[in-house]
Structures are given as C-alpha cells and as structure tokens.
Amino acid sequence: MSEWSPDIDRLRAFDDGEWLAVEREYAGRLLAYVARRVPDVQAREDVVQEVFLGAVRGIGSFDDSYTFEQYLFGICRNRTIDHLRRRQALAPGGADDGEGPDLFDDLAGETETPSRIVRRDDLWGRGSELLTEILRAWVQETWEAGELRRLMVIEALFSGGWRNRDTWQRFGLRDETAVAGIKFRALKRLRELAAARDPGGHLVQALSQEAAGGQAPIDVARAWRENRVSCPARHWLARLRAGTLDEGPAEFIRFHLEEMKCPWCLANQDDLERSEDSLDPLLEKVRASTARYLRSRTL
Ligand SMILES: [Zn+2]
C-alpha cells in the first residue's frame, strides 16, 4: 500500500480539484500537529488555513527532492513557530501563561540555529542530500533484515542524541562497548553505501571523522530528523493502531513515537484516531481561503 501524494504539476497549474484533494488528505494531520502545540482551538484552525495558503503561494518553488508531505509539514512548523512567537510577545512579560509549558522550547529545538545551517550548507552543498540518501538506504536494509533493535539503537544515538551509557541500559545490551560496536558497524556500512554513490569521497571522509568522534562537517541528526529517514509510512501507523503488526515493527514504531517523539508521526497517529466528520468545519474554512486565492491566480 503506497501513500497517496498529489500531482505536483497540477498543483503548480493551480488546479482547483487537486488542491481540494490535498486539503482533504492533509488537513487532519496538520491540525493534529498544531493541536499538540497551540492550545486555542480557533488559533489552530487559523494556522492550518495559513499553511494551505502558504503551500499554494509557494508551490512554484517546490523542491522535488522532498516529498509533498515534508513540504507541507515544513510550512506548518514555520507557521506554528510564528504563531507561538506572536503569542509569546503578547503575553505579559513574555512569560509562559501555563497553557502549554515546554511546547515552544520543544519546537525551537526542532530547528537549527541559522548560522549553523549556513556553515554546514556552505561546506556541504549536495552533501546533505547524499547523506539523507545513504541513511535511508541503511534504514531500509536494516528494516528488511528485521534488525529492528539495531535500528532503534542507531536512531537513539544519531537522531535522539542519546549517550552510550543510557542506550545500553534501555536496550538491554551487555554494556557501553556493545553500543559503540553497533555504532561503529553502522558507520562502516554507511561509508560503503556512500562510497558507491560519492566518487569524490567527501562524504566517506566525513563519516570517518564522525566515527573517530571528530568534528565532522555533516549533521547526521539533522538529516535524519528533517528528512524523516526512519519514519514509517502512514499505513504502518494504522496497522499498529489496529493491532495487526508483528512485535518487531510494532516495537520500533512505538519507540519512534513515544521515545523519539517524532512530531510528524505523532501528528499522523493523532489524525488516525480522529472521528471521520470532525474536520468538516475546518475544511470549509480552508477551502474558502484557498479557492479565493486560486481564482485570483487563474482568472
Ligand atoms: Zn516519524
């Protein structure tokens, strides 16, 4: 079962029907993402409405190396941050009003500081794309081999930033050395995958630096999280919910949701739990503003 994704050319041509399909498909999961961060129901809907408008306006510069869902969630994250910043600025003394402790901090933690992004992107250019590609390939082969414990350990280290000390205990490994061994082997395999795709050898070199514990000019954690290299497709979340998954995949997905707290998969999970028709008022609202914009572009 593959995920539905829209026809980007039709979206670029401001095709009303395709945009309507996009709204129906994604409004629920976007609302679920915002709902975990914005307590006010009205404000949540406004944010989702802005996300769709932003998506229509920006579709001309959509980058095909991302999925459409990543594109939407990226806009959603930015609009949510904008909203929380505005709300924080309005609150007396800029203090937290107690409605949503830590939410803004969590969200801010999902983004890198701009200077760091610039520095790494300068150094890397296409490097981060290639890094994402080999991480995905590694996740895929590890998943297919049923090595889900190894996948969890690596996700905890690479994406979660866990220390070896915490990791071996969580996964019932012999000691810290066992964790270091798993990391060493993963980086070795990543270098092999990189070597096949990167004749210049820059990524291989950077991965060696990473393995040696040096300051490698790559950001594995960021590539992992932002490009969702280990996120299960939505139908896996549905199967977890229905209780029809084997224990291995189920354990990984629960870990990804509950311990890695992947914001995008949590949003999909919340969305799967919502009742069918509860979205109708939001969809009407979104439709009104999107359709108005589409008409202004196509008349
Ligand atoms: Zn995820």
XYZ file of C-alpha atoms and ligand atoms in Angstrom:
300
model
C 0.000 0.000 0.000
C 1.606 3.223 -1.078
C 0.926 6.679 0.234
C -1.259 8.987 -1.775
C 0.588 12.048 -2.980
C -0.651 14.769 -5.276
C 0.320 15.541 -8.863
C 2.749 18.420 -8.396
C 2.322 19.697 -11.963
C -1.401 20.045 -11.429
C -0.769 21.864 -8.145
C 1.666 24.200 -9.905
C -1.019 24.898 -12.507
C -3.330 25.923 -9.607
C -5.705 23.062 -10.388
C -8.628 23.510 -8.029
C -9.547 19.819 -7.842
C -6.022 18.748 -6.975
C -5.750 21.370 -4.251
C -9.101 20.238 -2.855
C -7.757 16.667 -2.716
C -4.665 17.955 -0.895
C -6.795 19.737 1.696
C -8.879 16.621 2.358
C -5.840 14.398 2.619
C -3.629 16.530 4.828
C -5.809 18.901 6.896
C -6.269 16.332 9.649
C -2.612 15.570 10.227
C -1.628 19.247 10.033
C -4.307 20.112 12.584
C -3.060 17.283 14.795
C 0.490 18.662 14.624
C -0.657 22.172 15.527
C -3.021 20.887 18.226
C -0.121 19.462 20.211
C 1.421 22.942 20.342
C -1.355 25.524 20.192
C -3.978 25.234 22.940
C -6.512 27.605 21.389
C -8.865 25.766 19.016
C -9.655 28.811 16.884
C -5.985 29.728 16.570
C -5.129 26.166 15.477
C -7.548 26.367 12.610
C -6.156 29.749 11.583
C -2.657 28.272 11.496
C -3.800 25.362 9.304
C -5.572 27.794 6.990
C -2.336 29.804 6.685
C -0.394 26.615 5.964
C -2.536 25.811 2.928
C -2.358 29.378 1.662
C 1.409 29.316 2.104
C 1.552 25.997 0.255
C -0.409 27.355 -2.720
C 1.680 30.515 -2.868
C 4.976 28.657 -2.631
C 4.238 25.702 -4.906
C 6.163 27.287 -7.787
C 9.389 26.807 -5.846
C 8.599 23.299 -4.551
C 11.801 21.264 -4.407
C 11.285 17.796 -5.894
C 13.922 16.230 -3.664
C 11.374 16.428 -0.826
C 8.029 14.719 -0.526
C 4.919 16.846 -0.661
C 4.136 15.922 2.944
C 7.562 17.184 4.018
C 6.879 20.409 2.149
C 3.541 20.898 3.941
C 4.880 19.936 7.357
C 7.810 22.332 6.866
C 5.410 25.202 6.251
C 3.284 24.009 9.153
C 6.225 24.056 11.543
C 7.164 27.595 10.493
C 3.613 28.912 10.792
C 3.274 27.300 14.208
C 6.517 28.914 15.368
C 5.310 32.291 14.024
C 2.064 31.907 15.917
C 3.776 30.934 19.181
C 6.215 33.838 18.863
C 3.359 36.268 18.389
C 1.539 34.794 21.363
C 4.676 34.928 23.495
C 5.244 38.565 22.547
C 1.676 39.412 23.582
C 1.799 37.602 26.925
C 2.528 39.821 29.970
C 6.280 39.952 30.414
C 6.590 37.449 27.582
C 6.150 34.789 30.239
C 4.567 31.446 29.633
C 0.899 31.523 30.518
C 0.917 27.967 31.778
C -1.246 26.676 28.971
C 1.478 24.913 27.083
C 4.694 24.553 29.046
C 7.764 23.477 27.088
C 5.954 23.396 23.770
C 7.758 26.354 22.318
C 11.079 25.035 23.578
C 10.436 21.639 22.006
C 9.567 23.228 18.731
C 12.532 25.577 18.738
C 14.693 22.531 19.366
C 13.474 21.031 16.114
C 15.230 23.725 14.148
C 18.889 24.530 13.866
C 20.350 27.943 14.500
C 20.660 29.754 11.161
C 24.418 30.244 11.376
C 24.941 26.534 11.816
C 22.768 25.719 8.832
C 24.625 28.201 6.649
C 28.002 26.955 7.732
C 27.138 23.331 7.090
C 25.344 24.008 3.852
C 28.307 26.023 2.597
C 30.601 23.143 3.295
C 28.259 20.528 2.038
C 26.067 21.645 -0.752
C 24.711 18.397 -2.140
C 26.334 16.518 0.730
C 23.297 16.571 2.968
C 21.133 15.219 0.160
C 23.551 12.369 -0.365
C 23.760 11.786 3.365
C 19.974 11.511 3.533
C 20.017 9.061 0.646
C 22.501 6.708 2.296
C 20.790 6.973 5.693
C 17.519 5.970 4.006
C 19.244 3.076 2.259
C 20.719 1.926 5.572
C 17.358 2.172 7.373
C 15.697 0.260 4.550
C 18.138 -2.640 4.553
C 18.203 -2.798 8.352
C 14.405 -2.856 8.469
C 14.210 -5.524 5.767
C 16.743 -7.657 7.606
C 14.484 -7.457 10.652
C 17.286 -5.842 12.680
C 14.895 -3.553 14.466
C 16.802 -3.386 17.713
C 19.845 -2.154 15.817
C 17.664 0.388 14.055
C 16.373 1.654 17.408
C 19.871 1.898 18.881
C 21.110 3.905 15.905
C 18.068 6.154 15.882
C 18.548 6.802 19.606
C 22.214 7.719 19.046
C 22.011 9.583 15.732
C 18.656 11.264 15.954
C 17.915 11.281 19.686
C 21.460 12.242 20.717
C 21.424 9.597 23.472
C 24.656 8.785 25.243
C 26.071 5.252 25.065
C 25.542 4.955 28.808
C 21.761 5.464 28.556
C 21.424 3.483 25.364
C 22.818 0.133 26.527
C 20.552 0.129 29.543
C 17.430 0.962 27.575
C 18.032 -1.800 25.068
C 19.305 -4.388 27.494
C 22.735 -4.605 25.837
C 25.769 -6.005 27.613
C 27.490 -2.666 28.250
C 28.508 0.633 26.645
C 31.018 -1.130 24.431
C 28.200 -3.038 22.764
C 26.579 0.268 21.846
C 29.862 1.625 20.499
C 30.207 -1.558 18.431
C 26.755 -1.124 16.877
C 27.568 2.499 16.043
C 30.941 1.553 14.587
C 29.403 -1.086 12.309
C 26.630 1.255 11.180
C 29.127 3.969 10.246
C 31.234 1.412 8.411
C 28.223 0.301 6.374
C 27.254 3.936 5.743
C 30.747 4.574 4.373
C 30.314 1.637 1.990
C 26.952 2.976 0.847
C 28.486 6.428 0.457
C 31.490 5.160 -1.488
C 29.185 3.658 -4.108
C 27.400 6.969 -4.637
C 30.079 9.550 -3.992
C 33.129 9.087 -6.194
C 34.674 12.295 -4.792
C 34.835 10.626 -1.407
C 33.888 13.706 0.626
C 31.058 12.000 2.430
C 33.135 8.905 3.124
C 35.782 11.130 4.671
C 33.230 12.982 6.777
C 31.746 9.707 8.023
C 35.217 8.565 9.030
C 35.625 11.769 11.021
C 32.250 11.121 12.619
C 33.349 7.577 13.524
C 36.551 8.919 15.061
C 34.479 11.261 17.233
C 35.853 14.342 15.498
C 34.033 17.456 14.327
C 32.639 16.122 11.089
C 31.261 18.715 8.677
C 27.969 16.837 8.448
C 24.927 16.846 10.654
C 23.610 13.320 10.790
C 20.957 14.152 13.403
C 19.517 16.937 11.317
C 19.482 14.885 8.106
C 17.829 12.030 9.998
C 15.097 14.112 11.616
C 14.316 16.670 8.964
C 14.254 14.196 6.134
C 12.373 11.653 8.202
C 14.670 8.831 7.173
C 13.168 6.303 9.600
C 9.548 7.452 9.642
C 7.200 4.566 8.909
C 4.636 5.146 6.173
C 1.195 6.083 7.444
C -0.270 2.642 6.812
C 2.182 1.179 9.335
C 0.762 3.547 11.949
C -2.729 2.405 11.014
C -1.690 -1.222 11.397
C -0.090 -0.514 14.768
C -3.364 1.012 15.867
C -5.337 -1.966 14.559
C -3.000 -4.321 16.404
C -2.066 -6.240 13.250
C 1.693 -5.648 13.328
C 4.351 -8.157 14.322
C 6.106 -7.365 17.579
C 9.361 -6.218 15.920
C 7.949 -3.445 13.731
C 5.413 -2.575 16.439
C 8.190 -2.130 18.986
C 10.173 0.096 16.637
C 7.185 2.296 15.802
C 6.225 2.663 19.467
C 9.825 3.654 20.226
C 9.798 6.150 17.357
C 6.562 7.693 18.626
C 6.940 7.516 22.378
C 10.671 7.880 22.951
C 11.899 9.735 19.858
C 8.630 11.684 19.912
C 8.710 12.170 16.146
C 6.402 15.174 15.709
C 5.252 14.161 12.225
C 4.392 10.582 13.064
C 2.619 11.694 16.238
C 0.540 14.061 14.100
C -0.324 11.201 11.745
C -1.208 8.986 14.676
C -3.499 11.614 16.225
C -5.102 12.111 12.846
C -5.825 8.392 12.501
C -7.606 8.494 15.852
C -9.909 11.377 14.982
C -13.553 10.740 14.136
C -14.429 10.909 10.436
C -16.523 14.060 10.139
C -14.935 16.252 12.817
C -12.866 18.064 10.201
C -15.715 19.424 8.104
C -15.827 22.962 9.558
C -12.054 23.341 9.185
C -12.134 22.037 5.607
C -14.819 24.570 4.713
C -12.763 27.374 6.150
C -9.587 26.278 4.400
C -11.456 25.795 1.127
C -12.846 29.319 1.218
C -9.444 30.994 1.509
C -7.597 28.637 -0.841
C -10.301 28.807 -3.525
C -10.278 32.611 -3.358
C -6.541 32.647 -3.932
C -6.726 30.097 -6.759
C -9.391 32.133 -8.526
C -7.247 35.248 -8.282
C -4.407 33.361 -9.999
C -6.346 31.612 -12.723
C -8.880 34.214 -13.885
Zn 8.461 9.834 12.281
